[in-house]
PDB file of C-alpha atoms in Angstrom:
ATOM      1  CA  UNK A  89      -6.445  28.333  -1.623  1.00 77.00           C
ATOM      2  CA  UNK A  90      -6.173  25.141  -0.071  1.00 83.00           C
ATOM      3  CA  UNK A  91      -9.046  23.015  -1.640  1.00 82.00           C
ATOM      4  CA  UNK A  92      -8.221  20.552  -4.702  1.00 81.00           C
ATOM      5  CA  UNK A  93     -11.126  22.443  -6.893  1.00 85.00           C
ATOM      6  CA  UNK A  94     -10.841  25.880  -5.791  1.00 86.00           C
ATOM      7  CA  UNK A  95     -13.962  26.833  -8.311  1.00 90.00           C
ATOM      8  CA  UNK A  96     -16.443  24.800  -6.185  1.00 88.00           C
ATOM      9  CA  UNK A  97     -15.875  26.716  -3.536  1.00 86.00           C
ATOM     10  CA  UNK A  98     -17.450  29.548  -4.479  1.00 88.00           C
ATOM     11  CA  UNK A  99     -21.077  27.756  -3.762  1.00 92.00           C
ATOM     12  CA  UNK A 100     -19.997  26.760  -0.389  1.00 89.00           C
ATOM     13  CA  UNK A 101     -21.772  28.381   2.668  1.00 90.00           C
ATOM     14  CA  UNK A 102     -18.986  27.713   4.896  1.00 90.00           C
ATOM     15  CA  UNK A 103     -15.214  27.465   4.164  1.00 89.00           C
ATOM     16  CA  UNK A 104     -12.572  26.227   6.158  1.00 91.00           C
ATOM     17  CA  UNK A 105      -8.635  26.673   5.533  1.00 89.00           C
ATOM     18  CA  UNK A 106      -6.913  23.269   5.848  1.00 91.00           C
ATOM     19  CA  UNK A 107      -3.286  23.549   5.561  1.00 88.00           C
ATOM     20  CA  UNK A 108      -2.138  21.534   2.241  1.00 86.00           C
ATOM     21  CA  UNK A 109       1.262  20.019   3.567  1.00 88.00           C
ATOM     22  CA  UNK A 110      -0.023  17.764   5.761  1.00 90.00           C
ATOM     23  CA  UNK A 111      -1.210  13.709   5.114  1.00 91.00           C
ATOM     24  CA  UNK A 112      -4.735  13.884   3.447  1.00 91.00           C
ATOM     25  CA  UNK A 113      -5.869  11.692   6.882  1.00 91.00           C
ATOM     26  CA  UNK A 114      -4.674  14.267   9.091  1.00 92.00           C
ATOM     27  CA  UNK A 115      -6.404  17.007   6.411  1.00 92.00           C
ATOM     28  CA  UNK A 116      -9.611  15.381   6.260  1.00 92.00           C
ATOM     29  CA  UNK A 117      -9.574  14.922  10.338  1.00 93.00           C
ATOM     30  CA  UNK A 118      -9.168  18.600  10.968  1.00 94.00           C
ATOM     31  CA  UNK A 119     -11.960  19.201   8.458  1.00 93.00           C
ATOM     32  CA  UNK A 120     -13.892  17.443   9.660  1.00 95.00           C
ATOM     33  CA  UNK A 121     -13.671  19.059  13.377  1.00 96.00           C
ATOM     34  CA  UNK A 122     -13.725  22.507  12.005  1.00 94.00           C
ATOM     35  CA  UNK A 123     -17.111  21.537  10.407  1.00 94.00           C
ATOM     36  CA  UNK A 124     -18.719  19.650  12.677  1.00 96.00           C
ATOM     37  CA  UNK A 125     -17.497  21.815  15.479  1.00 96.00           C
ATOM     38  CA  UNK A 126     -15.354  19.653  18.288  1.00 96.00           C
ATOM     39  CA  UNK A 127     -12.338  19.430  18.532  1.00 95.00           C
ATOM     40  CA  UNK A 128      -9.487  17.983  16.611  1.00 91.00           C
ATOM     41  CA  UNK A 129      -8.203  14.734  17.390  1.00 88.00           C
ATOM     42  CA  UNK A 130      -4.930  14.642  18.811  1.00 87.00           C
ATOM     43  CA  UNK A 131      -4.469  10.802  18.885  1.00 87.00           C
ATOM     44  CA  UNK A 132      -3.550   8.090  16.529  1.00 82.00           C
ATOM     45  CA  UNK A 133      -6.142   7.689  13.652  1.00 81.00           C
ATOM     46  CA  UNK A 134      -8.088   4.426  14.611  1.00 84.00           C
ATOM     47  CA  UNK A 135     -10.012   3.221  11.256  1.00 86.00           C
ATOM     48  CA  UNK A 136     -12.425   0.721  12.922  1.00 85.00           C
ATOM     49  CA  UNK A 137     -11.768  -2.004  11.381  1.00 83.00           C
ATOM     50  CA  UNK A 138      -8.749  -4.112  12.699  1.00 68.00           C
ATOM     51  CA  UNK A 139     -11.416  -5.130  15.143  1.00 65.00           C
ATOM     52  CA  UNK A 140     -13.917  -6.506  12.592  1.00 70.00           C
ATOM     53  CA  UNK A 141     -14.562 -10.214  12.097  1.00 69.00           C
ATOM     54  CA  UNK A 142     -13.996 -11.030   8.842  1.00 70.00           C
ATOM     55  CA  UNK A 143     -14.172 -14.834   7.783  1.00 69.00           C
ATOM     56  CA  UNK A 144     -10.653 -15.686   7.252  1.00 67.00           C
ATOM     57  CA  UNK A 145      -9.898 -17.672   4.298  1.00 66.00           C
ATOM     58  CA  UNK A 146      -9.007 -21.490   4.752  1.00 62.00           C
ATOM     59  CA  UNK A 147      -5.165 -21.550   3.098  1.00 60.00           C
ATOM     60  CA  UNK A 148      -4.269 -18.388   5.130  1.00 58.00           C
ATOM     61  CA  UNK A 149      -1.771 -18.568   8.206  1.00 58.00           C
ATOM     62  CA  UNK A 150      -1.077 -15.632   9.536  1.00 61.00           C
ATOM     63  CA  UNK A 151       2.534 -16.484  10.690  1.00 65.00           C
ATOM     64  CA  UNK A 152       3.875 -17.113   7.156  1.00 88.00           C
ATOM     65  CA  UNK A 153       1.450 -15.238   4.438  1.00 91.00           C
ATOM     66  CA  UNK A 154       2.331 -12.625   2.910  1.00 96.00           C
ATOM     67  CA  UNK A 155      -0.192 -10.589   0.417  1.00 97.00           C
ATOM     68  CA  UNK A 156       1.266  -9.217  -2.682  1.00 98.00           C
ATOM     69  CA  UNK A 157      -0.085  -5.734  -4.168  1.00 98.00           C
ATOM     70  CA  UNK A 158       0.952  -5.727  -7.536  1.00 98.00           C
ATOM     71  CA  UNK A 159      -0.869  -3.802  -9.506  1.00 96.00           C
ATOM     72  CA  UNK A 160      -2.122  -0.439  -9.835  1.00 94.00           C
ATOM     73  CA  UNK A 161      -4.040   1.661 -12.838  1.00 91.00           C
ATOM     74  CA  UNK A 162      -0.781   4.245 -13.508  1.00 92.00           C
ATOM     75  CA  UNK A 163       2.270   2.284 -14.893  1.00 93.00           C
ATOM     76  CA  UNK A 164       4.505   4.514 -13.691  1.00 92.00           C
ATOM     77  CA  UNK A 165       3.424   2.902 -10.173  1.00 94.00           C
ATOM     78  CA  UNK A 166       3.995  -0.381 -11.106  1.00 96.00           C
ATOM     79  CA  UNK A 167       7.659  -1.829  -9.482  1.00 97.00           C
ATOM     80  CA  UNK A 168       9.098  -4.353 -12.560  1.00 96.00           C
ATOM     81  CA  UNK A 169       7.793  -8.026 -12.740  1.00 97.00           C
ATOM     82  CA  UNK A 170      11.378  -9.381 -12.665  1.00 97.00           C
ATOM     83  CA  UNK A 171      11.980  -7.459  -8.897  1.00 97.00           C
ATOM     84  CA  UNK A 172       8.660  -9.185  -7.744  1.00 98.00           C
ATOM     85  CA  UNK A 173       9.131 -12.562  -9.253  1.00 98.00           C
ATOM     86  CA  UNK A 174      13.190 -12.272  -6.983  1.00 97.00           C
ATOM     87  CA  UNK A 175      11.038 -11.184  -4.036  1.00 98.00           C
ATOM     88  CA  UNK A 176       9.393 -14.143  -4.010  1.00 98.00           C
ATOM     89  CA  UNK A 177      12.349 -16.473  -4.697  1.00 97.00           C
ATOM     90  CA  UNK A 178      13.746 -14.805  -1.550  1.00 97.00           C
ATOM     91  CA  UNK A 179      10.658 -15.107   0.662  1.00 97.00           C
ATOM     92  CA  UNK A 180       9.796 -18.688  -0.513  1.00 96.00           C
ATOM     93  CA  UNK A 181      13.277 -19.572   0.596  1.00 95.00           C
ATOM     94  CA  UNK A 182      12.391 -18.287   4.086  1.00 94.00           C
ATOM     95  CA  UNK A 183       9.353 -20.290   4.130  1.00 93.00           C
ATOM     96  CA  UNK A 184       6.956 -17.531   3.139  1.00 95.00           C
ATOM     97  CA  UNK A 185       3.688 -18.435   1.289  1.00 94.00           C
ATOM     98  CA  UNK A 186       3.087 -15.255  -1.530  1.00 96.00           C
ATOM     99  CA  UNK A 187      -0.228 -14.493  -2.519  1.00 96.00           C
ATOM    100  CA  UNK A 188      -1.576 -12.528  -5.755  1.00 97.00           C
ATOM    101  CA  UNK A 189      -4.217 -10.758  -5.847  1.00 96.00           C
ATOM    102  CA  UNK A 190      -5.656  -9.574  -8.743  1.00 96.00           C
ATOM    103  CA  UNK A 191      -8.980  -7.096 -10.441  1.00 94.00           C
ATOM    104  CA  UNK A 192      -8.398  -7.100 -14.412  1.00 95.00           C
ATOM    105  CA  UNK A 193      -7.704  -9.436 -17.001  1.00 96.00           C
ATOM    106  CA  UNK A 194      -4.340  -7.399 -17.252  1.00 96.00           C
ATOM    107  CA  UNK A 195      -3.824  -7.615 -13.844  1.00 97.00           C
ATOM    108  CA  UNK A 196      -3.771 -11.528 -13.726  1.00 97.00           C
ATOM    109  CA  UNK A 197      -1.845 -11.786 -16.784  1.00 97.00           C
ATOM    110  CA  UNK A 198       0.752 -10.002 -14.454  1.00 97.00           C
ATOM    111  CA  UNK A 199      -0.106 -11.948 -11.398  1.00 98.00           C
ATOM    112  CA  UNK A 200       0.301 -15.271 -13.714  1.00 98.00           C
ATOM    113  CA  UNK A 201       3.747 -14.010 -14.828  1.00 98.00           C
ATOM    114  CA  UNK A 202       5.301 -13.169 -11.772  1.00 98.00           C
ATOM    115  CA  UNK A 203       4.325 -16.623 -10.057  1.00 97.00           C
ATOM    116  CA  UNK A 204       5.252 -18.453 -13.290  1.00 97.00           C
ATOM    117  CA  UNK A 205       7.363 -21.953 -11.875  1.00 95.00           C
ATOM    118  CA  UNK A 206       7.620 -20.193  -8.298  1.00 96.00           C
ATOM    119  CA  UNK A 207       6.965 -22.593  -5.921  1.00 94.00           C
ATOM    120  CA  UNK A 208       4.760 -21.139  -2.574  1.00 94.00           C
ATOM    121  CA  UNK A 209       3.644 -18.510  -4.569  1.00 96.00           C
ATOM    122  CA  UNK A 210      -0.107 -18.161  -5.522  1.00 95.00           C
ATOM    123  CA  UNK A 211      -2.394 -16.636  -8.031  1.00 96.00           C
ATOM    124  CA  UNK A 212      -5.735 -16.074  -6.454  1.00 94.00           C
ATOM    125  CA  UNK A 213      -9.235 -16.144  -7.353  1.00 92.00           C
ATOM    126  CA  UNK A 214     -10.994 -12.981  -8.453  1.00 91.00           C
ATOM    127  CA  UNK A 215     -12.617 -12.103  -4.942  1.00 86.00           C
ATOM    128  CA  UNK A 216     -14.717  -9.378  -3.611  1.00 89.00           C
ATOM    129  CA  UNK A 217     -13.771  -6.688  -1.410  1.00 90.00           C
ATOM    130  CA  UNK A 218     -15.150  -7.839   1.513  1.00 88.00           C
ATOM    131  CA  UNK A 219     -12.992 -11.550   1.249  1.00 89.00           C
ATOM    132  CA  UNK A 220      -9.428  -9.703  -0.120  1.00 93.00           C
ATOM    133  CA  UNK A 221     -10.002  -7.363   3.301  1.00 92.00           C
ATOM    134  CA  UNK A 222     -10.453 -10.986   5.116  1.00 90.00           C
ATOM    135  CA  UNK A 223      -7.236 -12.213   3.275  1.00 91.00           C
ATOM    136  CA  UNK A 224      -5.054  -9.207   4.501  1.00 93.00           C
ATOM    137  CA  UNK A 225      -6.683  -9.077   7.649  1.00 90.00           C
ATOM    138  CA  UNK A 226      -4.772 -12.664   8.090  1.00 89.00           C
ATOM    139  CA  UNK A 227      -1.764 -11.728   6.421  1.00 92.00           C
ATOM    140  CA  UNK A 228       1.379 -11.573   8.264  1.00 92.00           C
ATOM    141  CA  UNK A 229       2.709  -8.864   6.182  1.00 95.00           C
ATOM    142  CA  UNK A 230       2.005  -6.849   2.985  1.00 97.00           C
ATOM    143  CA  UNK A 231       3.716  -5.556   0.594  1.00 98.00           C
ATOM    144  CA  UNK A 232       2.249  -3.319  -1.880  1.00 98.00           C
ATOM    145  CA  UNK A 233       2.704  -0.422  -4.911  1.00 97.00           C
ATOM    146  CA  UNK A 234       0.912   2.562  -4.356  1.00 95.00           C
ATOM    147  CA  UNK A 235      -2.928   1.626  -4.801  1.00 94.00           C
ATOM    148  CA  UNK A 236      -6.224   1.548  -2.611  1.00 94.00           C
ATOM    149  CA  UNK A 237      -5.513  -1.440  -1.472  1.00 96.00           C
ATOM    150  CA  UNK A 238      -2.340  -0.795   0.124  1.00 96.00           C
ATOM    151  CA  UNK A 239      -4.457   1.752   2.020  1.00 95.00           C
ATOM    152  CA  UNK A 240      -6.663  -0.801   2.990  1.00 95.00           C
ATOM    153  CA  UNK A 241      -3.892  -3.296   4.571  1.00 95.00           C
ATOM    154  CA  UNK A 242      -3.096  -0.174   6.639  1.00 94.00           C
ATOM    155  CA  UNK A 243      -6.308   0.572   7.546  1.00 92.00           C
ATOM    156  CA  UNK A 244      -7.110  -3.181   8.939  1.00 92.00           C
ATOM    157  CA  UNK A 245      -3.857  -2.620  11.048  1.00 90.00           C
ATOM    158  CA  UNK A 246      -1.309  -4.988   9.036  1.00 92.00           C
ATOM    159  CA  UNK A 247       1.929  -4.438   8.443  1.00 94.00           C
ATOM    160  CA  UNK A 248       2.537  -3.257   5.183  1.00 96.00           C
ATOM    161  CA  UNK A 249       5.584  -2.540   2.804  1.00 97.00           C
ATOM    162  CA  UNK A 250       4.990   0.165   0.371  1.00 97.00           C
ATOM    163  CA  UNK A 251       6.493   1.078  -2.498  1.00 96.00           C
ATOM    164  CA  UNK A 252       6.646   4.737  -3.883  1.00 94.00           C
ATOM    165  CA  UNK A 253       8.480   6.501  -6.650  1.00 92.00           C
ATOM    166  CA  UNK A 254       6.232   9.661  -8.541  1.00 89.00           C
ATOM    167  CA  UNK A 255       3.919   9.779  -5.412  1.00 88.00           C
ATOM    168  CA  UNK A 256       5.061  11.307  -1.794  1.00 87.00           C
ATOM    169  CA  UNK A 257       4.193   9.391   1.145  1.00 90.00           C
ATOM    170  CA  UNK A 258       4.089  12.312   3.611  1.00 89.00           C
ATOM    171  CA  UNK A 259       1.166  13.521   1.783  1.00 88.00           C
ATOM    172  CA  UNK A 260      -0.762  10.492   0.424  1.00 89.00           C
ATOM    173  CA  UNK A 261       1.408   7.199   1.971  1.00 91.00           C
ATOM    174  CA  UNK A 262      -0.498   4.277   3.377  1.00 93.00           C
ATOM    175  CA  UNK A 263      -1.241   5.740   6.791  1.00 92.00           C
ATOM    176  CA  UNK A 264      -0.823   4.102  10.484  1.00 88.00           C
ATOM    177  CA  UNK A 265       0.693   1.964  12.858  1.00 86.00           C
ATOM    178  CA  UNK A 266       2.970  -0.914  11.379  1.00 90.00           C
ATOM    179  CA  UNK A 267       3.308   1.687   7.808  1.00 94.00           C
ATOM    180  CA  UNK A 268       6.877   1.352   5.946  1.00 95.00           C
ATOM    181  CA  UNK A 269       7.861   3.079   3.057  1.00 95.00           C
ATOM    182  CA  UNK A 270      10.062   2.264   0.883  1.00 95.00           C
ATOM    183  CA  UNK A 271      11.270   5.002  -1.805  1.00 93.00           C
ATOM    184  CA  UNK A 272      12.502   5.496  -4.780  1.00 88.00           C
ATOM    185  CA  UNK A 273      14.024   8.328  -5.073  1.00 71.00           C
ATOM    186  CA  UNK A 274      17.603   8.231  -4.504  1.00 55.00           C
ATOM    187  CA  UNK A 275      18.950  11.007  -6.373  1.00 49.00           C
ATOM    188  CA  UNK A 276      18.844  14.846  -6.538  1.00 42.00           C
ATOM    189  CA  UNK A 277      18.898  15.036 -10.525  1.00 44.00           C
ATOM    190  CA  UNK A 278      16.460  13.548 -13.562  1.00 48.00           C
ATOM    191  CA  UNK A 279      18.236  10.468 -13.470  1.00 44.00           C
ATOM    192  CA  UNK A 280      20.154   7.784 -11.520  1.00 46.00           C
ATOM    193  CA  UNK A 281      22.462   4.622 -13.662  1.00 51.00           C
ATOM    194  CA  UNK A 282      19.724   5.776 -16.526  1.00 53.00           C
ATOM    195  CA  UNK A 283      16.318   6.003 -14.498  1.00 59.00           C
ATOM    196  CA  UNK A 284      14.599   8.433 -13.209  1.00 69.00           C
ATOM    197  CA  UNK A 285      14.896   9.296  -9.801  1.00 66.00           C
ATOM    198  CA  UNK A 286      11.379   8.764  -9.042  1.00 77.00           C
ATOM    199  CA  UNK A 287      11.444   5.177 -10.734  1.00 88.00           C
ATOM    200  CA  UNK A 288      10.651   2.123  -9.135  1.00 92.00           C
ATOM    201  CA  UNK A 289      13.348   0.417 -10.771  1.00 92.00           C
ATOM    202  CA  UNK A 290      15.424   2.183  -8.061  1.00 92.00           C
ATOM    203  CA  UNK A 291      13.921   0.023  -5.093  1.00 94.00           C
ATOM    204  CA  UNK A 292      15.795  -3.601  -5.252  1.00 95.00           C
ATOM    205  CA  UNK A 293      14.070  -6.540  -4.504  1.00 96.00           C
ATOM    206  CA  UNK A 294      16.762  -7.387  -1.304  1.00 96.00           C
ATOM    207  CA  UNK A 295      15.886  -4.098   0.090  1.00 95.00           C
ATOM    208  CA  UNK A 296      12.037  -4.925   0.082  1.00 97.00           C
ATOM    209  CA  UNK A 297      13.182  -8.120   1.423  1.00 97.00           C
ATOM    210  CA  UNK A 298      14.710  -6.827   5.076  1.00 96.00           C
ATOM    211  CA  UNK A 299      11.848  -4.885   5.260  1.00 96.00           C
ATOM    212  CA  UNK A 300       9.356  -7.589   5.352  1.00 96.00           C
ATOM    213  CA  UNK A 301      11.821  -9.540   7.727  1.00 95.00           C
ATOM    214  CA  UNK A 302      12.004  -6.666   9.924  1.00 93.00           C
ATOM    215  CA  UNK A 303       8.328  -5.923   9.991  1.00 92.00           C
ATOM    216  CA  UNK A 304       7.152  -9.549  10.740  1.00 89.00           C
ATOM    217  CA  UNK A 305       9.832  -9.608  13.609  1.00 84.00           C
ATOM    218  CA  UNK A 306       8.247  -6.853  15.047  1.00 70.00           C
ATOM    219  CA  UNK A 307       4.835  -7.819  14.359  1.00 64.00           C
ATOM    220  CA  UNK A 308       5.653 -10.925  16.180  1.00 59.00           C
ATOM    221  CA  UNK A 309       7.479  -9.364  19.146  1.00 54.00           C
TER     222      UNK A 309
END
């Protein structure tokens, strides 16, 4: 009753109940202990990596860059290119180097459009894994839609802005220390000024703003 594919159960040897409304970390953790047999981990989840050496990428300064997480594969996750192209006018103007990351052709289209005439705010390369985990990793701040690589700022222990509107954050958010979400729904009903409550359109870029202010004070506290 409380597995995703309740069908494939039915082969398992061994079954464990896992209550559903919990974070999928703190799911998978108890699983994990119930299987394995020791006992659950009451602490904060440690991923392992914040403490990895990565080779940190030669235009990256940790006090000013900030990695933007623009895309994602479901459209209804995406927040509007006009809010991210005023999120950068805003952080520019504080001094804030923006960078793009990107993984498709349509994805860099929509990196390409948002930085269009921006000044201090960057398109980059197509990179691996491995070197976009080194370019968070050094990263004062992220701020990102709901995709894997949100997850992955979190789990290399940087501050990260995330944005949700059909997805819920207690279940599935980007999870750990220095985690900040931002959501989008703001009203009871199917709509709010003509959107749906669970639109991104319903997060403004000045909001997103204070947040990154108010995370990179504290990172830097």
């Amino acid at each position: 009753a409380t597995v995703r594919e309740p069908m494939a159960s039915l082969t398992y040897r061994h079954r464990f109940e896992i209550g559903r409304q919990q974070h999928a970390v703190e799911r998978s953790r108890q699983l994990f202990a119930q299987a394995l047999n020791y006992p659950n981990p009451v602490d904060a989840a440690d991923y392992g990596l914040a403490s990895v050496s990565f080779r940190q990428p030669s235009d990256c300064y940790r006090e000013k860059s900030v990695v933007l997480v623009h895309a994602s594969a479901r459209a209804d996750k995406l927040w509007p290119v006009s809010y991210w192209r005023q999120l950068c006018l805003q952080l520019s103007a504080k001094g804030f180097s923006l960078q793009l990351p990107w993984g498709t052709q349509q994805e860099r289209v929509r990196a390409e459009e948002i930085a269009r005439s921006l000044e201090n705010v960057f398109v980059l390369s197509k990179t691996s894994l491995s070197d976009l985990a080194a370019r968070l990793a050094a990263a004062c701040c992220v701020v990102a839609v709901d995709t894997g690589v949100g997850h992955l700022a979190a789990a290399l222990g940087r501050p990260t802005i995330s944005l949700y509107g059909p997805t819920d954050p207690k279940l599935i958010g980007a999870y750990g220390l220095g985690q900040y979400h931002l959501c989008a729904d703001v009203s009871t009903g199917d709509t709010y000024q003509g959107k749906s409550a669970d639109s991104l359109e319903n997060i403004f870029p000045e909001t997103v703003v204070e947040a990154v202010l108010g995370a990179t004070r504290r990172c830097a506290a």
